[in-house]
Coordinates of C-alpha atoms in Angstrom, one line a residue:
M1 CA -0.4 0.0 0.1
I2 CA 0.9 3.7 -1.0
E3 CA -0.6 6.0 1.6
I4 CA -0.8 9.9 0.8
L5 CA -1.0 11.4 3.0
S6 CA -3.7 14.4 3.9
P7 CA -2.4 18.6 4.6
T8 CA -3.4 17.5 8.4
D9 CA -1.9 14.7 8.5
V10 CA 1.9 15.7 7.2
R11 CA 0.9 17.6 10.0
R12 CA 0.5 14.8 12.4
A13 CA 3.5 13.9 10.9
R14 CA 6.2 16.3 11.6
D15 CA 5.1 16.5 15.4
T16 CA 5.7 13.0 16.0
G17 CA 8.8 13.0 13.7
A18 CA 9.8 16.0 16.6
L19 CA 9.0 13.0 19.5
V20 CA 11.1 10.3 17.6
A21 CA 14.2 13.4 17.3
H22 CA 13.9 14.7 20.7
I23 CA 14.0 10.8 22.4
L24 CA 17.3 9.8 20.3
R25 CA 18.8 12.3 20.9
T26 CA 17.6 12.3 25.6
L27 CA 19.3 9.6 24.6
R28 CA 22.5 9.6 23.1
S29 CA 23.0 12.4 25.2
R30 CA 22.3 9.6 28.4
T31 CA 24.3 7.0 26.9
T32 CA 27.8 6.7 28.4
V33 CA 30.3 4.4 28.7
G34 CA 29.2 1.6 31.1
T35 CA 25.5 2.1 30.0
N36 CA 23.0 -1.9 29.5
L37 CA 22.1 -1.8 26.2
L38 CA 18.1 -2.6 29.1
D39 CA 18.4 0.4 30.2
I40 CA 18.2 2.3 27.0
D41 CA 14.9 0.3 26.1
R42 CA 13.3 1.3 29.2
Q43 CA 14.2 5.1 29.8
A44 CA 13.0 4.3 24.8
Q45 CA 9.6 3.1 26.8
R46 CA 9.4 5.6 29.6
M47 CA 9.5 8.7 26.8
I48 CA 7.5 7.1 24.8
T49 CA 4.1 6.8 27.2
E50 CA 5.0 9.2 29.2
A51 CA 4.5 11.9 25.8
G52 CA 0.3 9.5 24.9
A53 CA 2.6 7.6 21.8
Q54 CA 2.5 4.4 21.1
S55 CA 5.9 1.7 20.0
C56 CA 6.0 1.0 16.5
Y57 CA 7.4 -2.4 18.2
V58 CA 6.8 -4.0 20.4
D59 CA 3.9 -6.0 19.2
Y60 CA 6.1 -6.4 15.5
E61 CA 6.1 -10.2 13.9
P62 CA 7.1 -9.8 10.5
S63 CA 8.5 -12.9 8.9
F64 CA 11.8 -11.8 8.8
G65 CA 11.5 -11.8 13.0
R66 CA 11.3 -14.7 15.6
G67 CA 7.9 -14.1 17.6
P68 CA 6.8 -10.1 18.5
F69 CA 10.1 -7.8 18.9
G70 CA 9.5 -7.6 22.8
H71 CA 11.1 -3.7 23.1
Y72 CA 10.6 0.4 22.3
I73 CA 14.0 0.7 20.2
C74 CA 16.9 -1.2 18.5
T75 CA 20.1 -1.0 20.0
S76 CA 22.5 -2.7 17.1
V77 CA 26.3 -2.9 18.7
N78 CA 30.2 -3.2 16.5
D79 CA 28.7 -5.8 14.6
A80 CA 24.2 -5.6 14.7
V81 CA 23.9 -3.6 11.7
L82 CA 20.2 -3.9 12.0
H83 CA 16.5 -5.0 13.9
G84 CA 18.8 -5.4 17.4
L85 CA 17.6 -6.5 20.1
P86 CA 18.2 -4.9 23.9
H87 CA 19.3 -7.1 26.0
D88 CA 21.4 -7.0 28.8
Y89 CA 25.0 -6.1 27.6
T90 CA 27.8 -2.5 28.6
L91 CA 28.0 -0.4 26.4
A92 CA 33.0 0.2 26.3
D93 CA 34.7 2.4 25.4
G94 CA 34.8 2.5 21.6
D95 CA 31.8 0.8 20.5
L96 CA 29.6 1.7 17.6
L97 CA 25.9 2.3 18.9
S98 CA 22.8 2.4 15.5
L99 CA 19.8 2.9 17.4
D100 CA 16.2 2.9 15.4
L101 CA 12.8 3.8 17.0
A102 CA 9.3 4.7 15.2
V103 CA 6.5 5.1 17.3
S104 CA 3.1 6.9 16.4
L105 CA 1.8 9.3 17.5
G106 CA -2.1 10.6 16.7
E107 CA -2.2 7.0 14.2
V108 CA 1.3 8.4 12.3
V109 CA 4.0 6.3 12.9
A110 CA 7.8 8.3 12.2
D111 CA 10.9 6.3 12.0
S112 CA 14.7 7.9 12.7
A113 CA 18.2 6.4 13.2
I114 CA 21.6 7.4 14.1
S115 CA 24.6 5.8 14.8
F116 CA 27.3 7.2 16.8
I117 CA 30.6 5.9 18.9
V118 CA 30.4 5.5 22.8
G119 CA 33.2 7.1 25.0
D120 CA 36.2 9.1 24.0
A121 CA 37.7 6.7 21.5
R122 CA 37.3 6.9 17.6
P123 CA 38.8 4.3 15.4
A124 CA 39.2 5.4 11.9
E125 CA 36.7 3.5 10.3
S126 CA 33.5 3.3 12.4
V127 CA 34.4 7.2 12.0
A128 CA 33.8 6.9 8.3
L129 CA 31.1 4.8 8.2
I130 CA 28.8 6.9 10.0
D131 CA 29.7 9.6 8.0
A132 CA 29.3 7.4 4.9
T133 CA 25.7 6.9 6.1
E134 CA 25.5 10.6 7.0
R135 CA 26.2 11.6 3.8
A136 CA 23.9 9.3 2.2
L137 CA 20.9 10.2 4.0
Q138 CA 21.7 13.8 2.4
A139 CA 22.1 13.0 -1.0
G140 CA 19.3 10.7 -0.7
I141 CA 16.7 13.2 1.0
A142 CA 18.9 16.1 -2.0
A143 CA 17.3 14.4 -4.3
A144 CA 13.7 13.0 -3.1
R145 CA 11.3 16.1 -5.1
P146 CA 7.6 16.0 -6.7
G147 CA 8.3 13.5 -10.6
A148 CA 11.4 12.6 -9.2
R149 CA 10.7 8.3 -8.8
V150 CA 12.4 6.7 -6.1
G151 CA 14.9 5.4 -8.2
D152 CA 16.5 8.7 -8.1
L153 CA 16.8 8.2 -4.7
S154 CA 18.2 5.5 -4.4
Y155 CA 20.8 6.6 -7.2
A156 CA 21.4 8.9 -5.2
I157 CA 22.2 6.9 -2.1
G158 CA 24.4 4.3 -4.2
S159 CA 26.5 5.9 -5.3
V160 CA 27.8 8.2 -2.1
L161 CA 27.6 4.3 -0.5
T162 CA 29.7 2.8 -3.5
E163 CA 32.4 5.6 -3.5
A164 CA 33.2 5.2 -0.2
G165 CA 34.0 2.3 -1.1
Y166 CA 31.2 0.1 0.8
T167 CA 29.4 -3.0 -0.9
V168 CA 25.6 -1.7 -0.8
N169 CA 23.0 -4.8 0.4
T170 CA 19.8 -5.2 -0.9
E171 CA 18.1 -6.9 1.5
F172 CA 17.0 -4.2 4.0
G173 CA 16.0 -0.5 2.8
G174 CA 14.3 2.2 2.9
H175 CA 10.2 2.5 2.6
G176 CA 7.1 4.1 3.2
V177 CA 5.1 5.6 6.3
G178 CA 1.7 5.9 7.6
S179 CA -0.7 5.4 9.9
T180 CA 1.8 2.3 10.1
M181 CA 5.7 1.7 9.9
H182 CA 6.0 -0.4 6.5
Q183 CA 4.3 0.7 3.8
D184 CA 5.7 0.7 -0.4
P185 CA 7.6 1.9 -2.2
H186 CA 10.7 0.3 -0.7
V187 CA 14.0 2.2 -1.5
S188 CA 16.0 0.8 -1.4
N189 CA 20.4 2.4 -1.1
T190 CA 21.0 1.4 -4.4
G191 CA 18.6 1.5 -8.1
R192 CA 19.2 3.4 -11.3
P193 CA 17.3 6.7 -12.0
G194 CA 14.3 7.2 -13.9
R195 CA 13.1 3.9 -12.7
G196 CA 9.6 3.4 -9.8
Y197 CA 7.6 5.0 -7.8
T198 CA 6.2 8.8 -8.7
L199 CA 6.7 11.0 -5.9
R200 CA 4.0 13.5 -5.4
P201 CA 3.5 15.6 -2.7
G202 CA 1.7 14.2 0.7
L203 CA 4.2 11.2 0.3
L204 CA 5.6 10.0 3.8
L205 CA 9.1 8.1 3.2
A206 CA 11.8 6.1 5.7
L207 CA 15.2 6.5 3.5
E208 CA 17.9 4.6 6.3
P209 CA 21.9 3.5 4.2
W210 CA 23.1 1.5 6.2
V211 CA 26.7 -0.1 5.5
M212 CA 29.4 -3.1 6.8
A213 CA 32.8 -1.3 6.6
D214 CA 34.1 -5.6 4.2
T215 CA 31.5 -7.3 3.5
A216 CA 27.5 -7.3 1.9
T217 CA 25.9 -10.3 3.5
L218 CA 23.7 -10.4 6.8
V219 CA 23.3 -13.0 8.9
T220 CA 20.8 -13.9 12.3
D221 CA 21.9 -13.3 16.1
A222 CA 20.7 -16.3 17.9
D223 CA 17.7 -14.1 19.0
G224 CA 15.8 -14.1 15.8
W225 CA 15.8 -10.0 15.9
T226 CA 19.0 -8.9 15.2
L227 CA 21.6 -9.0 11.6
R228 CA 25.0 -8.7 11.9
S229 CA 27.7 -8.3 9.4
A230 CA 29.4 -11.8 8.2
T231 CA 32.6 -11.3 8.7
G232 CA 32.0 -9.7 12.6
C233 CA 33.2 -6.3 10.5
R234 CA 31.6 -3.1 12.2
T235 CA 28.5 -1.9 10.7
A236 CA 26.5 2.1 10.5
H237 CA 22.9 3.4 10.0
S238 CA 21.9 6.4 9.7
E239 CA 17.9 7.5 8.9
H240 CA 15.4 10.2 9.1
T241 CA 10.9 10.8 7.6
I242 CA 10.8 12.9 5.5
A243 CA 7.7 14.7 3.2
I244 CA 7.2 15.1 0.2
T245 CA 5.8 19.0 0.2
D246 CA 5.5 20.8 -3.3
D247 CA 8.4 22.8 -2.8
G248 CA 10.8 19.4 -2.4
A249 CA 11.3 17.3 1.2
E250 CA 11.3 17.9 4.5
I251 CA 12.3 16.8 6.8
L252 CA 10.5 15.8 9.4
T253 CA 12.6 13.2 12.4
L254 CA 15.2 15.7 12.9
P255 CA 16.3 17.8 16.0
K256 CA 15.3 20.6 16.7
Q257 CA 17.9 23.2 18.0

């Protein structure tokens, strides 16, 4: 299903996006060496509940996961890149952490992810991974406007990632959002320009470039959810929800200054 939102629903989506951005920024500021992933999940639960919003993850049960997700945020560390199931792990200096959060507020969903290094260490490989995904995300957003094709966004994202030296996995990518978390159109992280669905005002898209340092192959963790690099290399993931407007793309999950 491809859902085109009314102007009223787009205004609601701004509120949802602002909430997601606020929660992620707050969690990032509170995450230090010694923070436990389960504490991050509990903080996310509290902030979602206090805002009167609903988690998109707790009861989420897709075909690629093992039963309901059962948590409020995805916490992916180092070689984990997607769907990281929160567990009893204490973060160490230099860990690369990705937080992925989707909530519904006012019956409209927003979805965003950030990657950052915990503590004071700055491993060069981790810095490069995060930088590539953030630049690819900005390239995809810049290509998003009425009349553009989904393939234009995929091409823009993929060009940045491949030029940075990474091989792009196409099993998981961006997607439409609206009244539910995952909708059509699928937005691959690589593709050919001029192909696919034509963007229209009122369309919401979650763009989410992610890469692994030296492989494009994923393996599923024993928890049935967490997706890791097959070689154990580090990974990174960046995501924003955008709304297509008459003038281009509006980033809904950008933290307020």
